[in-house]
Coordinates of C-alpha atoms and ligand atoms in Angstrom, one line a residue:
M56 CA 8.3 -1.3 24.0
N57 CA 4.5 -1.7 24.4
K58 CA 3.0 -4.9 23.3
T59 CA -0.1 -4.4 21.2
W60 CA -2.3 -6.6 18.9
W61 CA -1.6 -4.6 15.8
K62 CA 2.2 -5.1 16.2
E63 CA 1.6 -8.8 16.4
A64 CA -1.0 -9.0 13.5
V65 CA -0.5 -9.8 9.8
I66 CA -2.6 -7.6 7.5
Y67 CA -4.1 -8.7 4.2
Q68 CA -5.0 -6.0 1.7
I69 CA -8.0 -6.5 -0.4
Y70 CA -8.6 -4.4 -3.6
P71 CA -12.3 -5.2 -3.8
R72 CA -12.7 -4.4 -7.5
S73 CA -10.3 -7.2 -8.3
F74 CA -10.8 -9.7 -5.5
M75 CA -14.0 -11.7 -6.2
D76 CA -17.1 -11.0 -8.3
S77 CA -20.3 -12.6 -6.9
N78 CA -22.9 -11.5 -9.5
G79 CA -21.2 -11.8 -12.8
D80 CA -20.9 -8.2 -13.7
G81 CA -17.1 -8.5 -14.0
I82 CA -16.4 -6.3 -10.9
G83 CA -15.4 -7.6 -7.5
D84 CA -17.8 -6.9 -4.7
L85 CA -18.5 -7.3 -1.0
Q86 CA -20.4 -10.6 -1.3
G87 CA -17.4 -11.8 -3.3
I88 CA -15.2 -11.0 -0.3
V89 CA -17.7 -12.7 2.1
S90 CA -17.5 -15.9 0.0
R91 CA -13.7 -15.9 0.4
L92 CA -13.4 -15.3 4.1
D93 CA -12.7 -18.9 4.8
Y94 CA -9.7 -18.8 2.5
L95 CA -8.3 -15.9 4.4
K96 CA -9.0 -17.6 7.7
Y97 CA -7.2 -20.7 6.4
L98 CA -4.2 -18.5 5.4
G99 CA -4.2 -17.2 9.0
I100 CA -4.2 -13.5 8.6
D101 CA -5.6 -11.3 11.4
V102 CA -6.7 -8.1 9.7
I103 CA -8.2 -7.1 6.3
W104 CA -7.3 -3.7 5.0
L105 CA -10.2 -2.9 2.6
S106 CA -9.3 -0.5 -0.2
P107 CA -12.2 2.0 -0.5
V108 CA -15.7 0.6 -0.9
Y109 CA -17.5 3.9 -0.5
Q110 CA -19.7 5.6 -3.1
S111 CA -17.5 6.9 -5.9
P112 CA -17.6 7.8 -9.6
N113 CA -14.4 5.8 -9.9
D114 CA -12.2 8.2 -11.5
D115 CA -9.4 6.7 -9.3
N116 CA -11.2 3.4 -8.5
G117 CA -12.8 4.5 -5.3
Y118 CA -10.0 6.9 -4.1
D119 CA -12.4 9.6 -5.2
I120 CA -15.3 9.4 -2.7
S121 CA -18.7 11.1 -3.2
D122 CA -20.3 9.7 -0.1
Y123 CA -18.3 8.5 2.9
Q124 CA -21.3 6.9 4.5
A125 CA -22.6 4.9 1.6
I126 CA -21.3 1.8 -0.3
M127 CA -20.4 1.9 -4.0
D128 CA -23.4 0.5 -6.0
E129 CA -21.1 -1.9 -7.9
F130 CA -19.8 -3.3 -4.6
G131 CA -23.2 -3.9 -2.9
T132 CA -25.1 -2.3 -0.1
M133 CA -24.5 -1.2 3.5
E134 CA -26.3 -4.5 4.5
D135 CA -23.6 -6.4 2.6
F136 CA -21.0 -4.4 4.4
D137 CA -22.5 -5.2 7.8
E138 CA -22.6 -8.8 6.8
L139 CA -19.0 -8.8 5.8
L140 CA -18.0 -7.1 9.1
A141 CA -20.0 -9.6 11.2
K142 CA -18.7 -12.6 9.3
A143 CA -15.1 -11.5 9.4
H144 CA -15.5 -10.9 13.2
D145 CA -17.0 -14.4 13.6
R146 CA -13.8 -15.7 12.2
G147 CA -11.6 -13.5 14.4
I148 CA -10.6 -11.3 11.5
R149 CA -10.6 -7.5 11.9
I150 CA -11.5 -5.0 9.2
V151 CA -9.5 -1.8 8.6
M152 CA -11.1 0.8 6.3
D153 CA -9.3 3.0 3.9
L154 CA -9.9 6.6 4.9
V155 CA -9.4 9.0 2.0
V156 CA -9.8 12.5 3.5
N157 CA -7.0 14.5 1.8
H158 CA -9.6 15.0 -1.0
T159 CA -13.1 14.0 -1.9
S160 CA -14.6 13.4 -5.3
D161 CA -15.8 16.5 -7.2
E162 CA -19.2 14.8 -7.1
H163 CA -19.3 14.9 -3.2
K164 CA -22.1 17.1 -2.0
W165 CA -19.6 19.3 -0.2
F166 CA -17.8 20.1 -3.4
L167 CA -21.0 20.5 -5.5
E168 CA -22.0 23.2 -2.9
S169 CA -18.5 24.7 -2.6
K170 CA -18.2 25.5 -6.3
K171 CA -21.6 27.2 -6.5
S172 CA -20.6 30.6 -5.2
K173 CA -18.0 32.4 -3.3
D174 CA -20.3 32.8 -0.3
N175 CA -21.6 29.3 -0.2
P176 CA -21.3 27.8 3.3
Y177 CA -19.2 25.0 1.9
R178 CA -16.9 27.3 -0.1
D179 CA -14.1 27.1 2.4
Y180 CA -14.2 23.3 2.5
Y181 CA -11.8 23.3 -0.4
I182 CA -8.8 25.3 -1.5
W183 CA -9.8 28.0 -3.9
R184 CA -7.4 30.6 -5.4
E185 CA -7.5 33.3 -8.0
G186 CA -5.5 32.6 -11.2
Q187 CA -2.4 34.7 -11.9
N188 CA -4.3 36.0 -14.9
E189 CA -7.1 34.8 -17.1
Q190 CA -5.0 32.0 -18.6
A191 CA -2.7 31.0 -15.8
P192 CA -3.3 29.0 -12.6
P193 CA -2.2 30.3 -9.2
N194 CA 1.2 28.6 -9.4
N195 CA 3.2 26.0 -11.4
W196 CA 2.4 22.9 -9.3
G197 CA 1.9 19.7 -11.1
S198 CA -0.6 17.0 -9.9
C199 CA 0.4 13.4 -9.1
F200 CA -1.6 12.2 -12.1
G201 CA -0.2 14.7 -14.7
G202 CA -1.2 18.2 -15.7
S203 CA -1.6 21.2 -13.4
A204 CA -2.6 20.8 -9.8
W205 CA -5.2 23.6 -10.3
Q206 CA -8.5 23.3 -12.1
Y207 CA -10.3 26.4 -13.3
D208 CA -14.0 26.5 -12.4
E209 CA -16.2 28.8 -14.5
A210 CA -19.0 29.4 -12.0
T211 CA -16.8 31.6 -9.9
S212 CA -13.8 32.1 -12.2
M213 CA -11.4 30.7 -9.7
Y214 CA -9.1 27.6 -9.4
Y215 CA -9.3 24.7 -6.9
L216 CA -6.4 22.7 -5.8
H217 CA -6.2 18.9 -6.6
L218 CA -2.9 17.1 -5.9
F219 CA -4.3 14.1 -7.7
S220 CA -6.8 14.1 -10.5
K221 CA -9.1 17.0 -11.2
K222 CA -12.0 14.9 -10.0
Q223 CA -10.2 14.7 -6.5
P224 CA -10.3 18.3 -5.1
D225 CA -8.3 18.7 -1.9
L226 CA -10.1 19.4 1.3
N227 CA -9.1 22.5 3.3
W228 CA -8.1 21.0 6.6
D229 CA -7.5 24.5 8.0
N230 CA -11.2 24.8 8.2
K231 CA -12.4 23.5 11.6
E232 CA -15.7 22.5 10.1
V233 CA -14.0 20.2 7.6
R234 CA -12.1 18.6 10.4
Q235 CA -15.2 18.1 12.5
S236 CA -17.1 16.7 9.6
V237 CA -14.4 14.1 9.0
Y238 CA -14.2 13.2 12.7
D239 CA -18.0 12.8 12.8
M240 CA -17.8 10.4 9.8
M241 CA -14.9 8.5 11.4
T242 CA -16.9 8.1 14.6
W243 CA -19.9 6.8 12.7
W244 CA -17.7 4.0 11.3
C245 CA -16.1 3.3 14.6
E246 CA -19.5 3.0 16.2
K247 CA -20.4 0.5 13.5
G248 CA -17.6 -1.7 14.9
I249 CA -14.8 -1.4 12.3
D250 CA -11.3 -2.0 13.6
G251 CA -9.2 0.8 12.2
F252 CA -8.2 3.1 9.4
R253 CA -5.6 3.1 6.7
M254 CA -5.2 6.8 6.1
D255 CA -4.7 7.7 2.4
V256 CA -1.9 10.3 1.7
I257 CA -2.4 11.6 5.3
S258 CA 0.9 13.4 5.2
M259 CA -0.5 15.8 2.6
I260 CA -3.5 17.2 4.5
S261 CA -1.9 20.4 5.7
K262 CA -0.7 22.9 3.2
T263 CA 1.2 26.1 3.7
S264 CA -0.9 29.3 3.3
E265 CA 1.7 30.8 1.0
M266 CA 1.7 28.9 -2.3
P267 CA 4.7 29.9 -4.3
D268 CA 5.9 28.2 -7.5
G269 CA 7.7 24.9 -6.8
K270 CA 11.0 23.7 -8.2
A271 CA 10.2 22.8 -11.8
E272 CA 11.0 19.4 -13.2
G273 CA 9.9 19.6 -16.8
L274 CA 6.5 21.3 -17.3
Y275 CA 5.4 21.6 -13.7
G276 CA 6.7 22.6 -10.3
D277 CA 6.9 20.4 -7.2
F278 CA 4.3 20.9 -4.6
G279 CA 6.1 18.7 -2.1
P280 CA 7.7 21.3 0.2
Y281 CA 4.3 23.1 0.6
C282 CA 1.9 20.2 0.9
I283 CA 3.7 17.2 2.4
H284 CA 4.3 17.1 6.2
G285 CA 2.8 20.6 6.1
P286 CA 2.7 23.1 9.0
N287 CA -0.3 21.6 10.9
V288 CA -0.3 18.0 10.0
H289 CA 0.8 16.8 13.5
K290 CA -1.6 19.2 15.2
Y291 CA -4.5 17.8 13.2
L292 CA -3.6 14.2 13.7
Q293 CA -3.3 14.8 17.5
E294 CA -6.7 16.4 17.4
M295 CA -8.1 13.5 15.4
N296 CA -6.5 11.1 17.9
E297 CA -8.0 12.9 20.8
T298 CA -11.4 13.3 19.3
V299 CA -11.9 9.9 17.7
L300 CA -9.0 7.4 17.7
S301 CA -8.2 7.3 21.4
K302 CA -11.8 6.3 22.2
Y303 CA -11.6 3.0 20.4
D304 CA -9.4 -0.1 20.3
I305 CA -8.5 0.4 16.7
M306 CA -5.5 0.3 14.5
T307 CA -4.3 3.2 12.4
V308 CA -1.7 3.3 9.7
G309 CA -0.8 6.4 7.8
E310 CA 0.2 6.4 4.2
T311 CA 3.1 8.8 4.6
A312 CA 5.0 9.3 1.3
G313 CA 8.3 11.1 1.8
V314 CA 8.4 10.4 5.5
T315 CA 11.9 10.2 7.2
T316 CA 12.7 8.1 10.2
E317 CA 12.7 11.3 12.3
L318 CA 9.3 12.3 11.1
A319 CA 8.0 8.7 11.6
K320 CA 8.7 9.1 15.3
Q321 CA 6.2 12.0 15.3
Y322 CA 3.6 10.3 13.2
A323 CA 3.8 6.9 14.9
G324 CA 6.0 7.3 17.9
E325 CA 5.3 5.1 20.9
D326 CA 3.9 8.0 22.9
A327 CA 3.1 10.4 20.0
R328 CA -0.7 10.2 20.2
E329 CA -1.1 10.4 16.5
L330 CA -1.1 7.1 14.5
N331 CA 0.0 3.5 15.3
M332 CA 2.3 3.1 12.4
V333 CA 3.5 4.6 9.2
F334 CA 3.5 3.1 5.7
Q335 CA 6.6 4.5 4.1
F336 CA 8.0 4.1 0.6
E337 CA 11.7 4.7 0.7
H338 CA 12.5 1.1 -0.2
V339 CA 10.2 1.1 -3.2
E340 CA 11.1 4.5 -4.5
G341 CA 14.2 6.0 -6.0
N342 CA 16.4 5.8 -9.1
G343 CA 13.6 6.7 -11.5
K344 CA 14.5 7.3 -15.1
Y345 CA 11.5 9.4 -15.9
G346 CA 9.9 10.3 -12.5
K347 CA 8.7 7.1 -11.0
W348 CA 8.8 5.3 -14.3
T349 CA 11.8 3.0 -14.6
D350 CA 12.6 -0.6 -15.4
Q351 CA 15.8 -0.6 -13.3
K352 CA 16.1 -2.8 -10.2
M353 CA 17.3 -1.1 -7.0
P354 CA 20.8 -2.5 -6.1
L355 CA 20.5 -4.9 -3.2
T356 CA 23.0 -2.9 -1.1
M357 CA 20.8 0.2 -1.4
L358 CA 17.6 -1.7 -0.6
K359 CA 19.3 -3.2 2.5
K360 CA 20.7 0.2 3.6
T361 CA 17.2 1.7 3.5
L362 CA 15.4 -1.1 5.2
S363 CA 18.2 -1.4 7.8
R364 CA 18.1 2.3 8.7
W365 CA 14.3 2.0 9.3
Q366 CA 14.8 -1.1 11.4
R367 CA 17.4 0.5 13.6
E368 CA 16.1 4.0 14.0
L369 CA 12.5 3.0 14.8
H370 CA 13.3 0.2 17.2
G371 CA 11.7 0.9 20.6
K372 CA 10.6 4.3 19.4
A373 CA 8.0 4.0 16.6
W374 CA 6.3 1.4 14.5
N375 CA 6.5 0.7 10.8
S376 CA 4.6 -1.3 8.2
L377 CA 6.4 -4.0 6.1
F378 CA 5.5 -4.5 2.5
W379 CA 6.9 -5.3 -0.9
D380 CA 3.8 -4.4 -2.9
N381 CA 0.3 -3.0 -2.7
H382 CA -2.4 -1.7 -5.2
D383 CA -0.1 1.1 -6.3
Q384 CA 3.0 -1.0 -6.8
P385 CA 4.1 -3.7 -9.3
R386 CA 4.0 -7.3 -8.1
A387 CA 6.7 -8.2 -5.6
V388 CA 8.0 -11.3 -7.3
S389 CA 8.4 -9.6 -10.6
R390 CA 10.1 -6.6 -9.1
F391 CA 12.3 -7.8 -6.2
G392 CA 12.3 -11.5 -7.0
D393 CA 12.4 -13.4 -10.3
D394 CA 9.2 -14.3 -12.2
R395 CA 10.8 -16.7 -14.7
P396 CA 9.1 -20.0 -14.2
M397 CA 12.1 -21.8 -12.7
F398 CA 12.6 -19.1 -10.0
R399 CA 9.1 -17.7 -9.4
E400 CA 8.1 -19.9 -6.5
I401 CA 11.5 -20.0 -4.7
S402 CA 12.0 -16.2 -5.1
A403 CA 8.5 -15.4 -3.9
K404 CA 9.2 -17.5 -0.8
M405 CA 12.5 -15.8 -0.3
L406 CA 10.9 -12.4 -0.4
A407 CA 8.3 -13.5 2.1
T408 CA 11.0 -14.8 4.5
C409 CA 13.0 -11.6 4.3
L410 CA 10.0 -9.4 5.0
H411 CA 8.2 -11.4 7.7
M412 CA 11.4 -11.7 9.8
L413 CA 11.9 -7.9 9.9
Q414 CA 10.4 -5.7 12.6
G415 CA 7.1 -4.1 11.8
T416 CA 3.6 -5.2 10.9
P417 CA 3.6 -7.3 7.6
Y418 CA 1.1 -6.6 4.9
I419 CA 0.2 -9.2 2.2
Y420 CA -1.3 -7.7 -0.9
Q421 CA -4.0 -10.0 -2.5
G422 CA -2.3 -12.6 -4.7
E423 CA 1.1 -12.0 -3.2
E424 CA 0.6 -15.2 -1.2
L425 CA 0.2 -17.0 -4.5
G426 CA 3.3 -15.4 -6.1
M427 CA 1.2 -13.6 -8.7
T428 CA 3.2 -11.8 -11.3
N429 CA 3.2 -8.6 -13.3
Y430 CA 0.9 -8.5 -16.3
P431 CA 2.2 -8.9 -19.9
F432 CA 0.9 -5.7 -21.3
Q433 CA 0.7 -5.6 -25.1
S434 CA -0.5 -2.0 -25.7
P435 CA -1.5 1.2 -23.9
D436 CA -5.1 0.1 -24.5
D437 CA -4.6 -2.5 -21.8
F438 CA -4.3 0.1 -19.1
R439 CA -7.3 0.9 -16.8
D440 CA -5.5 3.0 -14.3
I441 CA -5.8 6.8 -14.5
E442 CA -2.1 7.2 -13.5
S443 CA -0.8 4.9 -16.2
I444 CA -3.1 6.3 -18.9
N445 CA -2.1 9.9 -18.1
A446 CA 1.6 9.1 -17.8
Y447 CA 1.6 7.4 -21.2
S448 CA 0.0 10.3 -22.7
Q449 CA 2.2 12.9 -21.0
W450 CA 5.5 11.2 -21.5
C451 CA 5.0 9.4 -24.7
A452 CA 1.9 10.0 -26.9
N453 CA 2.1 13.8 -26.3
G454 CA 5.6 14.0 -24.9
P455 CA 9.3 13.6 -25.4
L456 CA 9.8 9.9 -25.3
S457 CA 9.3 7.2 -28.0
H458 CA 7.1 4.3 -27.3
E459 CA 10.2 2.0 -27.3
E460 CA 11.9 4.1 -24.6
F461 CA 8.9 4.4 -22.4
W462 CA 7.2 1.1 -22.8
P463 CA 9.6 -1.0 -20.6
C464 CA 9.4 1.6 -17.8
I465 CA 5.6 2.0 -17.7
T466 CA 4.9 -1.7 -17.9
A467 CA 7.4 -2.4 -15.1
K468 CA 5.8 0.1 -12.8
S469 CA 2.1 0.4 -13.8
R470 CA -0.3 0.1 -10.9
D471 CA -2.5 -2.1 -13.1
N472 CA 0.1 -4.9 -12.6
A473 CA -1.4 -5.3 -9.1
R474 CA -5.0 -4.8 -10.1
T475 CA -5.6 -7.8 -12.4
P476 CA -8.1 -10.2 -11.0
M477 CA -7.2 -12.5 -8.1
Q478 CA -6.5 -15.9 -9.5
W479 CA -8.7 -18.4 -7.8
D480 CA -8.7 -21.4 -10.0
D481 CA -7.9 -22.6 -13.6
T482 CA -11.4 -22.1 -14.9
E483 CA -12.3 -19.3 -17.3
N484 CA -11.3 -15.8 -15.9
A485 CA -9.5 -17.6 -13.1
G486 CA -12.7 -18.1 -11.2
F487 CA -12.9 -14.4 -10.5
T488 CA -16.1 -13.8 -12.5
T489 CA -18.6 -15.6 -14.7
G490 CA -18.9 -12.4 -16.7
T491 CA -16.3 -10.2 -18.5
P492 CA -13.7 -8.9 -16.0
W493 CA -13.3 -5.1 -15.9
I494 CA -9.5 -5.6 -16.4
S495 CA -7.9 -8.6 -18.1
V496 CA -6.9 -11.7 -16.1
N497 CA -3.2 -12.6 -16.2
P498 CA -2.9 -15.4 -18.7
N499 CA -0.7 -17.4 -16.3
Y500 CA -3.8 -18.2 -14.1
K501 CA -3.8 -21.8 -15.2
E502 CA -0.5 -22.4 -13.4
I503 CA -0.8 -19.8 -10.7
N504 CA -4.0 -20.0 -8.7
A505 CA -5.4 -20.4 -5.2
K506 CA -7.0 -23.8 -5.9
A507 CA -3.8 -25.4 -7.0
E508 CA -1.7 -23.8 -4.3
T509 CA -4.0 -24.6 -1.3
S510 CA -3.8 -28.2 -2.3
D511 CA 0.0 -28.3 -2.7
P512 CA 1.9 -28.3 0.6
D513 CA 5.0 -26.9 -1.1
S514 CA 3.3 -23.9 -2.6
V515 CA 4.0 -20.2 -2.0
F516 CA 0.6 -20.1 -0.3
H517 CA 1.6 -22.7 2.3
Y518 CA 4.9 -21.0 2.8
Y519 CA 3.0 -17.8 3.7
K520 CA 0.7 -19.7 6.0
K521 CA 3.7 -21.2 7.8
L522 CA 5.3 -17.8 8.2
I523 CA 2.1 -16.3 9.7
A524 CA 1.9 -19.2 12.1
L525 CA 5.6 -18.8 13.1
R526 CA 4.8 -15.2 14.1
R527 CA 2.4 -16.4 16.8
E528 CA 5.0 -18.7 18.3
N529 CA 8.1 -16.5 18.1
P530 CA 7.8 -13.1 19.9
V531 CA 11.4 -12.4 18.7
M532 CA 10.0 -12.0 15.2
I533 CA 7.8 -9.1 16.5
Y534 CA 9.8 -7.5 19.3
G535 CA 13.4 -8.5 18.7
S536 CA 16.1 -6.0 17.9
Y537 CA 17.7 -6.0 14.5
E538 CA 21.3 -6.3 13.4
P539 CA 22.4 -6.5 9.7
L540 CA 25.4 -8.6 8.6
L541 CA 27.3 -8.6 5.2
E542 CA 26.0 -5.1 4.4
D543 CA 28.2 -4.8 1.3
S544 CA 26.9 -8.0 -0.3
E545 CA 25.0 -7.5 -3.5
E546 CA 23.6 -11.1 -3.3
L547 CA 22.8 -11.8 0.3
F548 CA 20.5 -10.1 2.7
V549 CA 21.5 -11.3 6.2
Y550 CA 20.3 -10.1 9.6
T551 CA 19.7 -11.2 13.1
R552 CA 16.9 -10.5 15.5
T553 CA 17.4 -10.7 19.3
L554 CA 14.9 -10.8 22.2
D555 CA 16.3 -11.8 25.6
L556 CA 17.8 -15.3 25.1
E557 CA 16.2 -15.9 21.7
K558 CA 18.0 -15.1 18.5
L559 CA 17.1 -15.5 14.9
L560 CA 19.4 -15.5 11.8
T561 CA 17.8 -14.8 8.5
V562 CA 19.7 -15.4 5.3
C563 CA 18.2 -14.6 1.9
N564 CA 19.9 -15.0 -1.5
F565 CA 18.5 -12.3 -3.8
S566 CA 20.4 -13.5 -6.8
D567 CA 19.9 -16.1 -9.5
K568 CA 23.3 -17.6 -8.7
E569 CA 24.6 -19.9 -6.0
A570 CA 26.3 -18.0 -3.2
S571 CA 28.6 -19.3 -0.5
F572 CA 28.0 -18.3 3.1
T573 CA 29.6 -18.9 6.5
I574 CA 27.1 -19.4 9.2
P575 CA 28.2 -17.4 12.2
Y576 CA 29.7 -19.6 14.9
E577 CA 26.8 -19.2 17.4
F578 CA 24.3 -20.4 14.9
V579 CA 26.1 -23.5 13.7
G580 CA 23.9 -26.4 14.7
A581 CA 20.9 -24.2 15.6
G582 CA 17.5 -25.3 14.6
C583 CA 16.0 -24.3 11.3
L584 CA 12.7 -22.4 11.7
I585 CA 11.9 -22.3 8.0
S586 CA 13.7 -22.7 4.7
N587 CA 12.4 -22.4 1.1
T588 CA 14.5 -25.3 -0.2
E589 CA 16.0 -28.6 1.0
N590 CA 19.4 -27.9 2.4
T591 CA 21.1 -28.6 5.7
Y592 CA 22.5 -26.0 8.0
D593 CA 24.5 -28.0 10.5
K594 CA 28.0 -27.0 9.3
A595 CA 29.5 -23.5 9.0
E596 CA 30.4 -23.4 5.3
I597 CA 27.4 -23.7 3.1
T598 CA 26.4 -23.0 -0.5
L599 CA 23.1 -21.3 -1.1
R600 CA 21.0 -22.1 -4.1
P601 CA 19.6 -19.2 -6.2
Y602 CA 17.0 -17.4 -4.2
E603 CA 17.4 -19.7 -1.2
A604 CA 16.2 -18.3 2.2
F605 CA 16.3 -19.8 5.6
V606 CA 16.0 -18.8 9.3
L607 CA 18.0 -20.4 12.2
K608 CA 17.0 -20.0 15.8
I609 CA 18.9 -20.3 19.0
Ligands
GLC829 C1 -3.0 6.9 -2.4 C2 -3.6 5.6 -2.9 C3 -3.7 5.6 -4.4 C4 -4.5 6.8 -4.8 C5 -4.0 8.1 -4.2 C6 -5.0 9.2 -4.3 O1 -1.6 7.0 -2.8 O2 -3.0 4.5 -2.4 O3 -4.2 4.5 -4.9 O4 -4.5 7.0 -6.2 O5 -3.7 8.0 -2.8 O6 -6.1 9.0 -3.4
CA830 CA1 -19.9 -7.8 -9.0

C-alpha cells in the first residue's frame, strides 16, 4: 500500500457560517476562522475542509454557488481568503475546498444565460426537457429537498432538472464545455495554492440520457438508478484527474452517497486515477421510518457489520474516510453515544477511540472535539435548514403524519443539529458572536465550550488531541490490517489492527451498562495506549464501565 500524507492526516471540517463571527453580524466568516487557527493548531489537526465560502444566495447555505471565483460577501473578501490560506500554511495546516459542481445556483451567470432562450450558447450547460404535457414534468422524479426534481421555466416553456432545491439546477456534464469550465476553475484554485477538494455529491454528475419514471415511494419516483454512479462518472473523473488533479500534490475526497465497496475501488482505488478517497454513508444510513427521518438507533451489530465490511474490502485496494458526523448529520455523541450529562464525555471519548483506531482518514466535524450535542428544538420555527423546513412541510404540515409522530424523527436527524454555533466559551452566545446569531446557540454552552475544555486535561478536547498525536507515533493506526472480534455482541465493538510486529486491540463499550470482557491471551499484560477511564488491563478477565474504551498495544 502506498504511503501518502493524506492517509496519515486528520481532517477538521469547518462550517464557516457557524464557526466564528469576527464582525458581530451573527454570521461566521473567514476572519473568524483566522482568529481560531491557533486553536486548531493546538488540537493538532493537519487539514481543514472548508464547507463552501463562494458567492451564493444561500438557498442551501453556500451549496448553491453563483460565482466559483468569488467569496460570499457575508464571509469576507478574496483578500481574507488569501490571508486564511497563508496563515494556515504558516502553521502547517492545509486547506481543502468544497467543490460543488453537480449543480450551480440558479443565480450563476451560466444559468441566467441558459434560461434565456433555446439557442443561447449556455443552453446546454444545464439539463432541459420538454414536459409530458402543459401541466406535467418530464418524469416523476422527486428532488432530495422535496417536491419534483423538475422546475418549469416560463421563458422557454421547458423544465430544468434539479436533484436538490429548485435554486440548484444540475449542470450537464455531458457537455464538454461544462467540464472544461469546471476544470479551468479548479486549476485557478490550485494555482492559488489550495490543498485539495472535497467533491460534493460527485457520484451524481453523470445522468443517463433516457430519463424514465423512477420507482415511486409516495408522491415521487426515485432518480437514483439514472443519476447516481451514472454511465460516464468514471470517465469524467479520470478526465478531471488527468486535466487538473494529477498536476498538483493535493487531496481529493468524493462525497459518494450510495457507493458500494466495489465501486469505491473505482472511485478511490490505489491505481484508479480518479479520487484519493471516498466519503461513504452506509454506516449513517438505513432503517428510516419515513425516508431518512427516524429516531431509531442502528443496532450495534449492524453498524459493526457495515464498518467491518468497508475495513476489510478496501484494505490495500482503496481508501476511505472515517466520520460519525458532519454538517448534514446529527451530532455524533447524541446519535451513537449518550448525551445524558453523566455519559456525555465518556461516550464522546469512546466514539473517538473507535473511529480513530480504524483504517481510513479521520474527519472531525467542528465541535465534535468538545462533545457538542444535538439541539433541543422546541418548534419547527427553530429550523433554518431548507431540508428540514421542506421535510416538515411535506411529511407533516401538508402531509400524512401528525406533529407528534414526526417531531421525534425530524429533531433526531435535522441537519441543523450540527449547524448551531461553535461553543467557544461561557459568555453570551458562547463567544461565537457579539451580535445575534443566525441560528440559536445550544443552551448547554455554559458547560460545553472550548475554553473550559482546553483548560481541563481530562476533557473530550484533550482526548482528541491525544488520539491525533498517537496517530503520528503509530503507523499501525494508519496502515495496519483490520480484524473484528465478538461480531455478535450488541454491547462491545472490538477489533485488532496489525502491521508487521505491531498489534493493537481496541475495545469499546457502546452500552450504558457494565460489560465483562476477556482480553485475548496475547494482549494480557500489553501496554495501554489510551483509555477513557481509570481501569487496569493487566489481567484477562475485566469488567468495562458503561461506554468505556481502551486500546492495548503489543
Ligand atoms: C451535499 C452537501 C449538502 C448539500 C447537498 C447539495 O450532500 O453535503 O450539505 O445540501 O450536497 O449540494
Ligand atoms: Ca460575520
